[in-house]
């Protein structure tokens, strides 16, 4: 059996670990795993690449993707779907592992609906793929944001009297910004899903800044941190600074969680295709909490 693997949409830390897990499992099962460069667009151009064990292992702990990722909006149209199906047929791919975010998983679903054997592996720093609790890359991007805010707090605490707006990536989903804020204990988060009460926020900044500081976390989809800092400064009368994490956040070193999720997902996606199954691989960070009764000591 021959299976293709491609990375679609924006890259995410942990994508290379998916490749490593997939190659391990494919090797065990005697499956020929073929890398496809630059996402669905690369598939249509038949841009295949042999996956060398040493290359894949060396990349497993690095962000980005050695296959290259890319967006392919044509897959939203029937001719785009047909182009991908033709390429799969010509490359003799009995299955395809699609690693990517919401749009990429929708593309994978469209191919599966048209009869192809496809496994979707959710990977995006945004953690906004319907049907899965966690996406590969999110944890690394959250940790990047946490480190940036830890650093910012050092100088903010040393020189009270200024306040800050930190802009995360995340597209039009506030999930990444909310997760960064939750991990750093920040209550003031501006996300696209909710209209902020800027006057109330400015009042808090005015009240707290003279002897301290306020850090506001803002998702890029809710606006621009430079403009927001100006606006809050005008409303509060407090000097404000902005920090835009930008794409460095997407290039964060993959955390242990993302490497582990990546390896597991790659392996399970190949396993599923080998067993004749198509679908979305769901992931969880296993951070659920609960309350259990004490065990009765045995007598
Ligand atoms: O892949 C998701 C993401 O990183 C979003 O957080 C961000 O808004 C977007 O991609 C940026 O995409 P691009 O690099 O294509 O501009």
JSON list of N, CA, C and O in Angstrom, two decimals, residues 121-164:
[
{"chain": "A", "resi": 121, "resn": "UNK", "atom": "N", "xyz": [-5.59, 15.08, 10.27]},
{"chain": "A", "resi": 121, "resn": "UNK", "atom": "CA", "xyz": [-4.91, 15.24, 11.57]},
{"chain": "A", "resi": 121, "resn": "UNK", "atom": "C", "xyz": [-4.94, 16.73, 11.92]},
{"chain": "A", "resi": 121, "resn": "UNK", "atom": "O", "xyz": [-4.34, 17.54, 11.21]},
{"chain": "A", "resi": 122, "resn": "UNK", "atom": "N", "xyz": [-5.66, 17.11, 12.97]},
{"chain": "A", "resi": 122, "resn": "UNK", "atom": "CA", "xyz": [-5.81, 18.54, 13.29]},
{"chain": "A", "resi": 122, "resn": "UNK", "atom": "C", "xyz": [-4.52, 19.15, 13.82]},
{"chain": "A", "resi": 122, "resn": "UNK", "atom": "O", "xyz": [-4.01, 18.73, 14.87]},
{"chain": "A", "resi": 123, "resn": "UNK", "atom": "N", "xyz": [-3.99, 20.11, 13.11]},
{"chain": "A", "resi": 123, "resn": "UNK", "atom": "CA", "xyz": [-2.74, 20.77, 13.52]},
{"chain": "A", "resi": 123, "resn": "UNK", "atom": "C", "xyz": [-2.83, 22.25, 13.18]},
{"chain": "A", "resi": 123, "resn": "UNK", "atom": "O", "xyz": [-2.82, 22.61, 12.00]},
{"chain": "A", "resi": 124, "resn": "UNK", "atom": "N", "xyz": [-2.98, 23.08, 14.17]},
{"chain": "A", "resi": 124, "resn": "UNK", "atom": "CA", "xyz": [-2.95, 24.53, 14.00]},
{"chain": "A", "resi": 124, "resn": "UNK", "atom": "C", "xyz": [-2.75, 25.16, 15.37]},
{"chain": "A", "resi": 124, "resn": "UNK", "atom": "O", "xyz": [-3.32, 24.66, 16.36]},
{"chain": "A", "resi": 125, "resn": "UNK", "atom": "N", "xyz": [-1.99, 26.22, 15.42]},
{"chain": "A", "resi": 125, "resn": "UNK", "atom": "CA", "xyz": [-1.80, 26.89, 16.71]},
{"chain": "A", "resi": 125, "resn": "UNK", "atom": "C", "xyz": [-3.12, 27.46, 17.23]},
{"chain": "A", "resi": 125, "resn": "UNK", "atom": "O", "xyz": [-3.26, 27.72, 18.41]},
{"chain": "A", "resi": 126, "resn": "UNK", "atom": "N", "xyz": [-4.11, 27.64, 16.34]},
{"chain": "A", "resi": 126, "resn": "UNK", "atom": "CA", "xyz": [-5.36, 28.31, 16.72]},
{"chain": "A", "resi": 126, "resn": "UNK", "atom": "C", "xyz": [-6.29, 27.44, 17.58]},
{"chain": "A", "resi": 126, "resn": "UNK", "atom": "O", "xyz": [-7.16, 27.96, 18.26]},
{"chain": "A", "resi": 127, "resn": "UNK", "atom": "N", "xyz": [-6.13, 26.14, 17.55]},
{"chain": "A", "resi": 127, "resn": "UNK", "atom": "CA", "xyz": [-7.01, 25.19, 18.27]},
{"chain": "A", "resi": 127, "resn": "UNK", "atom": "C", "xyz": [-8.49, 25.49, 18.03]},
{"chain": "A", "resi": 127, "resn": "UNK", "atom": "O", "xyz": [-9.27, 25.63, 18.97]},
{"chain": "A", "resi": 128, "resn": "UNK", "atom": "N", "xyz": [-8.85, 25.55, 16.76]},
{"chain": "A", "resi": 128, "resn": "UNK", "atom": "CA", "xyz": [-10.24, 25.90, 16.42]},
{"chain": "A", "resi": 128, "resn": "UNK", "atom": "C", "xyz": [-10.85, 24.91, 15.43]},
{"chain": "A", "resi": 128, "resn": "UNK", "atom": "O", "xyz": [-11.72, 25.29, 14.64]},
{"chain": "A", "resi": 129, "resn": "UNK", "atom": "N", "xyz": [-10.39, 23.66, 15.46]},
{"chain": "A", "resi": 129, "resn": "UNK", "atom": "CA", "xyz": [-10.94, 22.68, 14.52]},
{"chain": "A", "resi": 129, "resn": "UNK", "atom": "C", "xyz": [-12.16, 22.01, 15.17]},
{"chain": "A", "resi": 129, "resn": "UNK", "atom": "O", "xyz": [-12.03, 21.40, 16.23]},
{"chain": "A", "resi": 130, "resn": "UNK", "atom": "N", "xyz": [-13.34, 22.13, 14.55]},
{"chain": "A", "resi": 130, "resn": "UNK", "atom": "CA", "xyz": [-14.53, 21.51, 15.14]},
{"chain": "A", "resi": 130, "resn": "UNK", "atom": "C", "xyz": [-14.34, 19.99, 15.26]},
{"chain": "A", "resi": 130, "resn": "UNK", "atom": "O", "xyz": [-13.78, 19.36, 14.37]},
{"chain": "A", "resi": 131, "resn": "UNK", "atom": "N", "xyz": [-14.78, 19.45, 16.38]},
{"chain": "A", "resi": 131, "resn": "UNK", "atom": "CA", "xyz": [-14.76, 17.99, 16.55]},
{"chain": "A", "resi": 131, "resn": "UNK", "atom": "C", "xyz": [-13.57, 17.47, 17.32]},
{"chain": "A", "resi": 131, "resn": "UNK", "atom": "O", "xyz": [-13.52, 16.28, 17.63]},
{"chain": "A", "resi": 132, "resn": "UNK", "atom": "N", "xyz": [-12.59, 18.32, 17.60]},
{"chain": "A", "resi": 132, "resn": "UNK", "atom": "CA", "xyz": [-11.45, 17.85, 18.39]},
{"chain": "A", "resi": 132, "resn": "UNK", "atom": "C", "xyz": [-11.18, 18.85, 19.52]},
{"chain": "A", "resi": 132, "resn": "UNK", "atom": "O", "xyz": [-11.32, 20.07, 19.33]},
{"chain": "A", "resi": 133, "resn": "UNK", "atom": "N", "xyz": [-10.80, 18.34, 20.66]},
{"chain": "A", "resi": 133, "resn": "UNK", "atom": "CA", "xyz": [-10.55, 19.21, 21.81]},
{"chain": "A", "resi": 133, "resn": "UNK", "atom": "C", "xyz": [-9.21, 19.90, 21.73]},
{"chain": "A", "resi": 133, "resn": "UNK", "atom": "O", "xyz": [-8.99, 20.94, 22.36]},
{"chain": "A", "resi": 134, "resn": "UNK", "atom": "N", "xyz": [-8.30, 19.34, 20.94]},
{"chain": "A", "resi": 134, "resn": "UNK", "atom": "CA", "xyz": [-6.93, 19.87, 20.91]},
{"chain": "A", "resi": 134, "resn": "UNK", "atom": "C", "xyz": [-6.36, 19.74, 19.51]},
{"chain": "A", "resi": 134, "resn": "UNK", "atom": "O", "xyz": [-6.69, 18.79, 18.79]},
{"chain": "A", "resi": 135, "resn": "UNK", "atom": "N", "xyz": [-5.53, 20.70, 19.13]},
{"chain": "A", "resi": 135, "resn": "UNK", "atom": "CA", "xyz": [-4.84, 20.60, 17.85]},
{"chain": "A", "resi": 135, "resn": "UNK", "atom": "C", "xyz": [-3.33, 20.64, 18.10]},
{"chain": "A", "resi": 135, "resn": "UNK", "atom": "O", "xyz": [-2.86, 21.29, 19.05]},
{"chain": "A", "resi": 136, "resn": "UNK", "atom": "N", "xyz": [-2.60, 19.97, 17.26]},
{"chain": "A", "resi": 136, "resn": "UNK", "atom": "CA", "xyz": [-1.14, 19.96, 17.37]},
{"chain": "A", "resi": 136, "resn": "UNK", "atom": "C", "xyz": [-0.61, 21.37, 17.07]},
{"chain": "A", "resi": 136, "resn": "UNK", "atom": "O", "xyz": [-1.04, 22.00, 16.11]},
{"chain": "A", "resi": 137, "resn": "UNK", "atom": "N", "xyz": [0.29, 21.86, 17.89]},
{"chain": "A", "resi": 137, "resn": "UNK", "atom": "CA", "xyz": [0.88, 23.19, 17.70]},
{"chain": "A", "resi": 137, "resn": "UNK", "atom": "C", "xyz": [0.36, 24.22, 18.68]},
{"chain": "A", "resi": 137, "resn": "UNK", "atom": "O", "xyz": [1.05, 25.19, 18.99]},
{"chain": "A", "resi": 138, "resn": "UNK", "atom": "N", "xyz": [-0.85, 24.00, 19.18]},
{"chain": "A", "resi": 138, "resn": "UNK", "atom": "CA", "xyz": [-1.47, 24.99, 20.08]},
{"chain": "A", "resi": 138, "resn": "UNK", "atom": "C", "xyz": [-0.64, 25.15, 21.36]},
{"chain": "A", "resi": 138, "resn": "UNK", "atom": "O", "xyz": [-0.33, 26.28, 21.77]},
{"chain": "A", "resi": 139, "resn": "UNK", "atom": "N", "xyz": [-0.28, 24.04, 21.96]},
{"chain": "A", "resi": 139, "resn": "UNK", "atom": "CA", "xyz": [0.42, 24.11, 23.25]},
{"chain": "A", "resi": 139, "resn": "UNK", "atom": "C", "xyz": [1.76, 24.87, 23.11]},
{"chain": "A", "resi": 139, "resn": "UNK", "atom": "O", "xyz": [2.13, 25.65, 23.99]},
{"chain": "A", "resi": 140, "resn": "UNK", "atom": "N", "xyz": [2.45, 24.64, 22.01]},
{"chain": "A", "resi": 140, "resn": "UNK", "atom": "CA", "xyz": [3.75, 25.32, 21.79]},
{"chain": "A", "resi": 140, "resn": "UNK", "atom": "C", "xyz": [3.53, 26.83, 21.66]},
{"chain": "A", "resi": 140, "resn": "UNK", "atom": "O", "xyz": [4.30, 27.63, 22.21]},
{"chain": "A", "resi": 141, "resn": "UNK", "atom": "N", "xyz": [2.48, 27.21, 20.94]},
{"chain": "A", "resi": 141, "resn": "UNK", "atom": "CA", "xyz": [2.21, 28.65, 20.74]},
{"chain": "A", "resi": 141, "resn": "UNK", "atom": "C", "xyz": [1.75, 29.29, 22.04]},
{"chain": "A", "resi": 141, "resn": "UNK", "atom": "O", "xyz": [2.08, 30.45, 22.32]},
{"chain": "A", "resi": 142, "resn": "UNK", "atom": "N", "xyz": [0.99, 28.54, 22.85]},
{"chain": "A", "resi": 142, "resn": "UNK", "atom": "CA", "xyz": [0.57, 29.07, 24.15]},
{"chain": "A", "resi": 142, "resn": "UNK", "atom": "C", "xyz": [1.82, 29.30, 25.01]},
{"chain": "A", "resi": 142, "resn": "UNK", "atom": "O", "xyz": [1.99, 30.36, 25.62]},
{"chain": "A", "resi": 143, "resn": "UNK", "atom": "N", "xyz": [2.68, 28.32, 25.04]},
{"chain": "A", "resi": 143, "resn": "UNK", "atom": "CA", "xyz": [3.90, 28.45, 25.86]},
{"chain": "A", "resi": 143, "resn": "UNK", "atom": "C", "xyz": [4.78, 29.61, 25.39]},
{"chain": "A", "resi": 143, "resn": "UNK", "atom": "O", "xyz": [5.40, 30.28, 26.21]},
{"chain": "A", "resi": 144, "resn": "UNK", "atom": "N", "xyz": [4.81, 29.84, 24.10]},
{"chain": "A", "resi": 144, "resn": "UNK", "atom": "CA", "xyz": [5.58, 30.98, 23.57]},
{"chain": "A", "resi": 144, "resn": "UNK", "atom": "C", "xyz": [5.00, 32.29, 24.14]},
{"chain": "A", "resi": 144, "resn": "UNK", "atom": "O", "xyz": [5.73, 33.18, 24.59]},
{"chain": "A", "resi": 145, "resn": "UNK", "atom": "N", "xyz": [3.68, 32.39, 24.12]},
{"chain": "A", "resi": 145, "resn": "UNK", "atom": "CA", "xyz": [3.01, 33.59, 24.64]},
{"chain": "A", "resi": 145, "resn": "UNK", "atom": "C", "xyz": [3.26, 33.74, 26.14]},
{"chain": "A", "resi": 145, "resn": "UNK", "atom": "O", "xyz": [3.46, 34.86, 26.63]},
{"chain": "A", "resi": 146, "resn": "UNK", "atom": "N", "xyz": [3.25, 32.64, 26.85]},
{"chain": "A", "resi": 146, "resn": "UNK", "atom": "CA", "xyz": [3.49, 32.67, 28.30]},
{"chain": "A", "resi": 146, "resn": "UNK", "atom": "C", "xyz": [4.91, 33.19, 28.59]},
{"chain": "A", "resi": 146, "resn": "UNK", "atom": "O", "xyz": [5.10, 34.05, 29.45]},
{"chain": "A", "resi": 147, "resn": "UNK", "atom": "N", "xyz": [5.87, 32.70, 27.83]},
{"chain": "A", "resi": 147, "resn": "UNK", "atom": "CA", "xyz": [7.26, 33.15, 28.05]},
{"chain": "A", "resi": 147, "resn": "UNK", "atom": "C", "xyz": [7.38, 34.65, 27.78]},
{"chain": "A", "resi": 147, "resn": "UNK", "atom": "O", "xyz": [8.04, 35.38, 28.50]},
{"chain": "A", "resi": 148, "resn": "UNK", "atom": "N", "xyz": [6.71, 35.11, 26.72]},
{"chain": "A", "resi": 148, "resn": "UNK", "atom": "CA", "xyz": [6.78, 36.54, 26.37]},
{"chain": "A", "resi": 148, "resn": "UNK", "atom": "C", "xyz": [6.17, 37.39, 27.49]},
{"chain": "A", "resi": 148, "resn": "UNK", "atom": "O", "xyz": [6.71, 38.44, 27.85]},
{"chain": "A", "resi": 149, "resn": "UNK", "atom": "N", "xyz": [5.08, 36.92, 28.06]},
{"chain": "A", "resi": 149, "resn": "UNK", "atom": "CA", "xyz": [4.42, 37.70, 29.13]},
{"chain": "A", "resi": 149, "resn": "UNK", "atom": "C", "xyz": [5.24, 37.63, 30.42]},
{"chain": "A", "resi": 149, "resn": "UNK", "atom": "O", "xyz": [5.36, 38.63, 31.14]},
{"chain": "A", "resi": 150, "resn": "UNK", "atom": "N", "xyz": [5.83, 36.48, 30.70]},
{"chain": "A", "resi": 150, "resn": "UNK", "atom": "CA", "xyz": [6.73, 36.39, 31.87]},
{"chain": "A", "resi": 150, "resn": "UNK", "atom": "C", "xyz": [7.84, 37.44, 31.75]},
{"chain": "A", "resi": 150, "resn": "UNK", "atom": "O", "xyz": [8.17, 38.14, 32.71]},
{"chain": "A", "resi": 151, "resn": "UNK", "atom": "N", "xyz": [8.42, 37.53, 30.57]},
{"chain": "A", "resi": 151, "resn": "UNK", "atom": "CA", "xyz": [9.51, 38.50, 30.35]},
{"chain": "A", "resi": 151, "resn": "UNK", "atom": "C", "xyz": [9.01, 39.93, 30.50]},
{"chain": "A", "resi": 151, "resn": "UNK", "atom": "O", "xyz": [9.65, 40.78, 31.12]},
{"chain": "A", "resi": 152, "resn": "UNK", "atom": "N", "xyz": [7.84, 40.17, 29.91]},
{"chain": "A", "resi": 152, "resn": "UNK", "atom": "CA", "xyz": [7.26, 41.51, 29.97]},
{"chain": "A", "resi": 152, "resn": "UNK", "atom": "C", "xyz": [7.01, 41.92, 31.42]},
{"chain": "A", "resi": 152, "resn": "UNK", "atom": "O", "xyz": [7.24, 43.08, 31.82]},
{"chain": "A", "resi": 153, "resn": "UNK", "atom": "N", "xyz": [6.56, 40.97, 32.22]},
{"chain": "A", "resi": 153, "resn": "UNK", "atom": "CA", "xyz": [6.26, 41.27, 33.63]},
{"chain": "A", "resi": 153, "resn": "UNK", "atom": "C", "xyz": [7.51, 41.71, 34.40]},
{"chain": "A", "resi": 153, "resn": "UNK", "atom": "O", "xyz": [7.42, 42.48, 35.35]},
{"chain": "A", "resi": 154, "resn": "UNK", "atom": "N", "xyz": [8.67, 41.19, 34.01]},
{"chain": "A", "resi": 154, "resn": "UNK", "atom": "CA", "xyz": [9.91, 41.57, 34.69]},
{"chain": "A", "resi": 154, "resn": "UNK", "atom": "C", "xyz": [10.12, 43.08, 34.60]},
{"chain": "A", "resi": 154, "resn": "UNK", "atom": "O", "xyz": [10.31, 43.77, 35.59]},
{"chain": "A", "resi": 155, "resn": "UNK", "atom": "N", "xyz": [10.06, 43.59, 33.37]},
{"chain": "A", "resi": 155, "resn": "UNK", "atom": "CA", "xyz": [10.30, 45.03, 33.20]},
{"chain": "A", "resi": 155, "resn": "UNK", "atom": "C", "xyz": [9.10, 45.85, 33.68]},
{"chain": "A", "resi": 155, "resn": "UNK", "atom": "O", "xyz": [9.28, 46.93, 34.24]},
{"chain": "A", "resi": 156, "resn": "UNK", "atom": "N", "xyz": [7.89, 45.30, 33.51]},
{"chain": "A", "resi": 156, "resn": "UNK", "atom": "CA", "xyz": [6.70, 46.03, 33.95]},
{"chain": "A", "resi": 156, "resn": "UNK", "atom": "C", "xyz": [6.72, 46.22, 35.47]},
{"chain": "A", "resi": 156, "resn": "UNK", "atom": "O", "xyz": [6.34, 47.28, 35.98]},
{"chain": "A", "resi": 157, "resn": "UNK", "atom": "N", "xyz": [7.18, 45.21, 36.17]},
{"chain": "A", "resi": 157, "resn": "UNK", "atom": "CA", "xyz": [7.21, 45.28, 37.63]},
{"chain": "A", "resi": 157, "resn": "UNK", "atom": "C", "xyz": [8.34, 46.21, 38.09]},
{"chain": "A", "resi": 157, "resn": "UNK", "atom": "O", "xyz": [8.21, 46.93, 39.08]},
{"chain": "A", "resi": 158, "resn": "UNK", "atom": "N", "xyz": [9.44, 46.18, 37.34]},
{"chain": "A", "resi": 158, "resn": "UNK", "atom": "CA", "xyz": [10.59, 47.01, 37.73]},
{"chain": "A", "resi": 158, "resn": "UNK", "atom": "C", "xyz": [10.30, 48.50, 37.54]},
{"chain": "A", "resi": 158, "resn": "UNK", "atom": "O", "xyz": [10.85, 49.35, 38.24]},
{"chain": "A", "resi": 159, "resn": "UNK", "atom": "N", "xyz": [9.45, 48.83, 36.58]},
{"chain": "A", "resi": 159, "resn": "UNK", "atom": "CA", "xyz": [9.14, 50.23, 36.29]},
{"chain": "A", "resi": 159, "resn": "UNK", "atom": "C", "xyz": [7.63, 50.43, 36.24]},
{"chain": "A", "resi": 159, "resn": "UNK", "atom": "O", "xyz": [7.04, 50.49, 35.16]},
{"chain": "A", "resi": 160, "resn": "UNK", "atom": "N", "xyz": [6.98, 50.51, 37.38]},
{"chain": "A", "resi": 160, "resn": "UNK", "atom": "CA", "xyz": [5.52, 50.70, 37.36]},
{"chain": "A", "resi": 160, "resn": "UNK", "atom": "C", "xyz": [5.15, 52.00, 36.67]},
{"chain": "A", "resi": 160, "resn": "UNK", "atom": "O", "xyz": [6.00, 52.88, 36.51]},
{"chain": "A", "resi": 161, "resn": "UNK", "atom": "N", "xyz": [3.90, 52.10, 36.24]},
{"chain": "A", "resi": 161, "resn": "UNK", "atom": "CA", "xyz": [3.44, 53.37, 35.65]},
{"chain": "A", "resi": 161, "resn": "UNK", "atom": "C", "xyz": [3.14, 53.27, 34.18]},
{"chain": "A", "resi": 161, "resn": "UNK", "atom": "O", "xyz": [2.68, 54.24, 33.58]},
{"chain": "A", "resi": 162, "resn": "UNK", "atom": "N", "xyz": [3.40, 52.13, 33.57]},
{"chain": "A", "resi": 162, "resn": "UNK", "atom": "CA", "xyz": [3.00, 51.93, 32.18]},
{"chain": "A", "resi": 162, "resn": "UNK", "atom": "C", "xyz": [2.16, 50.65, 32.11]},
{"chain": "A", "resi": 162, "resn": "UNK", "atom": "O", "xyz": [2.33, 49.76, 32.95]},
{"chain": "A", "resi": 163, "resn": "UNK", "atom": "N", "xyz": [1.32, 50.54, 31.12]},
{"chain": "A", "resi": 163, "resn": "UNK", "atom": "CA", "xyz": [0.57, 49.30, 30.91]},
{"chain": "A", "resi": 163, "resn": "UNK", "atom": "C", "xyz": [0.74, 48.83, 29.47]},
{"chain": "A", "resi": 163, "resn": "UNK", "atom": "O", "xyz": [1.31, 49.55, 28.64]},
{"chain": "A", "resi": 164, "resn": "UNK", "atom": "N", "xyz": [0.26, 47.60, 29.20]},
{"chain": "A", "resi": 164, "resn": "UNK", "atom": "CA", "xyz": [0.69, 46.91, 27.98]},
{"chain": "A", "resi": 164, "resn": "UNK", "atom": "C", "xyz": [-0.45, 46.17, 27.28]},
{"chain": "A", "resi": 164, "resn": "UNK", "atom": "O", "xyz": [-1.36, 45.67, 27.94]}
]
